[in-house]
PDB file of C-alpha atoms in Angstrom:
ATOM      1  CA  MET A  12     113.605 149.451-206.644  1.00  0.00           C
ATOM      2  CA  ALA A  13     113.867 153.200-205.939  1.00  0.00           C
ATOM      3  CA  PRO A  14     117.203 154.924-206.501  1.00  0.00           C
ATOM      4  CA  SER A  15     119.152 155.624-203.315  1.00  0.00           C
ATOM      5  CA  PRO A  16     119.122 159.243-202.203  1.00  0.00           C
ATOM      6  CA  VAL A  17     122.237 161.246-203.009  1.00  0.00           C
ATOM      7  CA  SER A  18     123.846 162.854-199.993  1.00  0.00           C
ATOM      8  CA  GLN A  19     124.466 166.586-199.865  1.00  0.00           C
ATOM      9  CA  GLN A  20     128.221 165.928-199.842  1.00  0.00           C
ATOM     10  CA  GLN A  21     127.955 163.826-203.034  1.00  0.00           C
ATOM     11  CA  GLN A  22     125.948 166.599-204.709  1.00  0.00           C
ATOM     12  CA  GLN A  23     128.586 169.180-203.767  1.00  0.00           C
ATOM     13  CA  GLN A  24     131.366 166.931-205.087  1.00  0.00           C
ATOM     14  CA  GLN A  25     129.505 166.492-208.383  1.00  0.00           C
ATOM     15  CA  GLN A  26     129.081 170.275-208.685  1.00  0.00           C
ATOM     16  CA  VAL A  27     132.788 170.864-208.037  1.00  0.00           C
ATOM     17  CA  VAL A  28     133.731 168.282-210.654  1.00  0.00           C
ATOM     18  CA  SER A  29     131.369 169.776-213.229  1.00  0.00           C
ATOM     19  CA  LEU A  30     132.733 173.286-212.585  1.00  0.00           C
ATOM     20  CA  ALA A  31     136.384 172.265-212.840  1.00  0.00           C
ATOM     21  CA  PRO A  32     138.018 173.541-216.021  1.00  0.00           C
ATOM     22  CA  SER A  33     138.802 170.904-218.577  1.00  0.00           C
ATOM     23  CA  PRO A  34     142.340 170.257-219.822  1.00  0.00           C
ATOM     24  CA  SER A  35     143.633 172.581-222.536  1.00  0.00           C
ATOM     25  CA  THR A  36     142.993 169.994-225.259  1.00  0.00           C
ATOM     26  CA  PRO A  37     141.041 166.756-225.396  1.00  0.00           C
ATOM     27  CA  TYR A  38     144.396 164.952-225.491  1.00  0.00           C
ATOM     28  CA  THR A  39     145.942 166.510-222.369  1.00  0.00           C
ATOM     29  CA  ARG A  40     146.703 164.207-219.468  1.00  0.00           C
ATOM     30  CA  SER A  41     147.475 166.080-216.289  1.00  0.00           C
ATOM     31  CA  ARG A  42     150.523 164.683-214.488  1.00  0.00           C
ATOM     32  CA  ASP A  43     149.580 166.094-211.088  1.00  0.00           C
ATOM     33  CA  GLY A  44     145.876 165.284-211.246  1.00  0.00           C
ATOM     34  CA  ASP A  45     144.766 168.937-211.329  1.00  0.00           C
ATOM     35  CA  PRO A  46     142.936 169.502-214.628  1.00  0.00           C
ATOM     36  CA  GLY A  47     142.530 173.239-213.972  1.00  0.00           C
ATOM     37  CA  GLU A  48     146.134 174.368-214.308  1.00  0.00           C
ATOM     38  CA  GLU A  49     148.426 173.918-217.283  1.00  0.00           C
ATOM     39  CA  ASN A  50     151.666 172.336-216.172  1.00  0.00           C
ATOM     40  CA  PRO A  51     154.853 171.806-218.211  1.00  0.00           C
ATOM     41  CA  ASP A  52     154.765 168.156-217.104  1.00  0.00           C
ATOM     42  CA  ASP A  53     151.287 167.527-218.546  1.00  0.00           C
ATOM     43  CA  ILE A  54     151.258 165.003-221.376  1.00  0.00           C
ATOM     44  CA  VAL A  55     149.798 166.387-224.616  1.00  0.00           C
ATOM     45  CA  LYS A  56     149.277 164.639-227.917  1.00  0.00           C
ATOM     46  CA  VAL A  57     151.244 166.037-230.857  1.00  0.00           C
ATOM     47  CA  THR A  58     150.130 165.100-234.358  1.00  0.00           C
ATOM     48  CA  PHE A  59     151.934 165.906-237.574  1.00  0.00           C
ATOM     49  CA  GLU A  60     152.257 164.577-241.084  1.00  0.00           C
ATOM     50  CA  ILE A  61     155.401 163.189-242.700  1.00  0.00           C
ATOM     51  CA  ARG A  62     156.160 161.375-245.925  1.00  0.00           C
ATOM     52  CA  ARG A  63     155.458 157.632-245.824  1.00  0.00           C
ATOM     53  CA  GLY A  64     159.043 156.859-246.861  1.00  0.00           C
ATOM     54  CA  ASP A  65     160.412 158.948-243.978  1.00  0.00           C
ATOM     55  CA  ARG A  66     158.101 157.193-241.523  1.00  0.00           C
ATOM     56  CA  ASP A  67     159.122 153.780-242.836  1.00  0.00           C
ATOM     57  CA  ALA A  68     162.829 154.662-242.657  1.00  0.00           C
ATOM     58  CA  PHE A  69     162.354 155.863-239.055  1.00  0.00           C
ATOM     59  CA  ASN A  70     160.513 152.668-238.068  1.00  0.00           C
ATOM     60  CA  ASP A  71     163.237 150.532-239.701  1.00  0.00           C
ATOM     61  CA  ALA A  72     165.988 152.486-237.912  1.00  0.00           C
ATOM     62  CA  PHE A  73     164.154 152.199-234.603  1.00  0.00           C
ATOM     63  CA  ALA A  74     163.703 148.440-235.013  1.00  0.00           C
ATOM     64  CA  ALA A  75     167.384 147.962-235.875  1.00  0.00           C
ATOM     65  CA  ALA A  76     168.805 150.170-233.122  1.00  0.00           C
ATOM     66  CA  SER A  77     166.307 149.918-230.266  1.00  0.00           C
ATOM     67  CA  LEU A  78     168.022 147.005-228.513  1.00  0.00           C
ATOM     68  CA  ASN A  79     171.381 148.790-228.521  1.00  0.00           C
ATOM     69  CA  GLU A  80     170.020 152.246-227.723  1.00  0.00           C
ATOM     70  CA  GLY A  81     167.546 151.247-225.010  1.00  0.00           C
ATOM     71  CA  TRP A  82     164.318 152.717-226.373  1.00  0.00           C
ATOM     72  CA  LEU A  83     161.295 150.525-225.683  1.00  0.00           C
ATOM     73  CA  THR A  84     158.953 152.348-228.058  1.00  0.00           C
ATOM     74  CA  PRO A  85     159.260 154.678-231.049  1.00  0.00           C
ATOM     75  CA  LYS A  86     157.552 157.315-228.872  1.00  0.00           C
ATOM     76  CA  GLU A  87     160.537 157.300-226.495  1.00  0.00           C
ATOM     77  CA  LEU A  88     162.924 157.879-229.396  1.00  0.00           C
ATOM     78  CA  LEU A  89     160.728 160.668-230.806  1.00  0.00           C
ATOM     79  CA  ASN A  90     160.619 162.349-227.373  1.00  0.00           C
ATOM     80  CA  ASP A  91     164.432 162.245-227.208  1.00  0.00           C
ATOM     81  CA  ILE A  92     164.744 163.682-230.733  1.00  0.00           C
ATOM     82  CA  TYR A  93     162.162 166.398-229.982  1.00  0.00           C
ATOM     83  CA  ASN A  94     163.918 167.432-226.760  1.00  0.00           C
ATOM     84  CA  ALA A  95     167.424 167.299-228.274  1.00  0.00           C
ATOM     85  CA  GLU A  96     166.394 169.522-231.189  1.00  0.00           C
ATOM     86  CA  THR A  97     164.656 171.963-228.826  1.00  0.00           C
ATOM     87  CA  LYS A  98     167.861 172.169-226.763  1.00  0.00           C
ATOM     88  CA  ARG A  99     169.968 172.666-229.905  1.00  0.00           C
ATOM     89  CA  LEU A 100     167.750 175.548-231.012  1.00  0.00           C
ATOM     90  CA  GLN A 101     167.881 177.125-227.557  1.00  0.00           C
ATOM     91  CA  ASP A 102     171.686 176.800-227.478  1.00  0.00           C
ATOM     92  CA  THR A 103     172.102 178.159-231.008  1.00  0.00           C
ATOM     93  CA  TYR A 104     169.601 181.008-230.978  1.00  0.00           C
ATOM     94  CA  ASN A 105     168.893 181.927-227.352  1.00  0.00           C
ATOM     95  CA  GLY A 106     172.078 181.475-225.339  1.00  0.00           C
ATOM     96  CA  GLY A 107     170.966 178.088-224.039  1.00  0.00           C
ATOM     97  CA  GLN A 108     167.857 179.538-222.390  1.00  0.00           C
ATOM     98  CA  PRO A 109     164.236 178.560-223.053  1.00  0.00           C
ATOM     99  CA  PHE A 110     162.517 180.804-225.571  1.00  0.00           C
ATOM    100  CA  PRO A 111     159.735 183.103-224.326  1.00  0.00           C
ATOM    101  CA  ARG A 112     156.361 181.384-224.258  1.00  0.00           C
ATOM    102  CA  ARG A 113     154.352 181.954-227.425  1.00  0.00           C
ATOM    103  CA  THR A 114     150.999 183.629-227.038  1.00  0.00           C
ATOM    104  CA  LYS A 115     149.786 182.378-230.428  1.00  0.00           C
ATOM    105  CA  GLN A 116     149.718 178.859-231.837  1.00  0.00           C
ATOM    106  CA  ALA A 117     152.341 177.877-234.376  1.00  0.00           C
ATOM    107  CA  PRO A 118     151.230 178.523-237.947  1.00  0.00           C
ATOM    108  CA  ARG A 119     149.233 175.825-239.686  1.00  0.00           C
ATOM    109  CA  GLY A 120     148.759 175.099-243.336  1.00  0.00           C
ATOM    110  CA  ARG A 121     151.460 175.811-245.878  1.00  0.00           C
ATOM    111  CA  PRO A 122     154.984 175.398-244.544  1.00  0.00           C
ATOM    112  CA  ILE A 123     157.152 178.425-243.964  1.00  0.00           C
ATOM    113  CA  ARG A 124     159.233 179.105-247.069  1.00  0.00           C
ATOM    114  CA  ARG A 125     162.975 178.705-246.553  1.00  0.00           C
ATOM    115  CA  ASN A 126     165.556 180.566-248.606  1.00  0.00           C
ATOM    116  CA  GLY A 127     168.435 178.556-249.944  1.00  0.00           C
TER     117      GLY A 127
END
């Protein structure tokens, strides 16, 4: 059986899709369906390393408190912690305002040395 002919409209749609910019990372999910624009509401994957004991303690605390606190998943708790700490830093160091957007990625590799 011969393949069905592709309409001109379908060809144009395929070209538009192939020309559309991809999300900023392979893990970005666009909330508004437009993959071409970065949006603060886009969902991005954040990966980091922690000590096994710290992870286990977090998972144990989540399991013990989740029914009383209302979190359905550890991800919900981590989002709350992430946002609360961001707000604390903004309040402490920037008068409660968001910090200016970084033009460079955060440093990778060795951690920043703290004094004290």
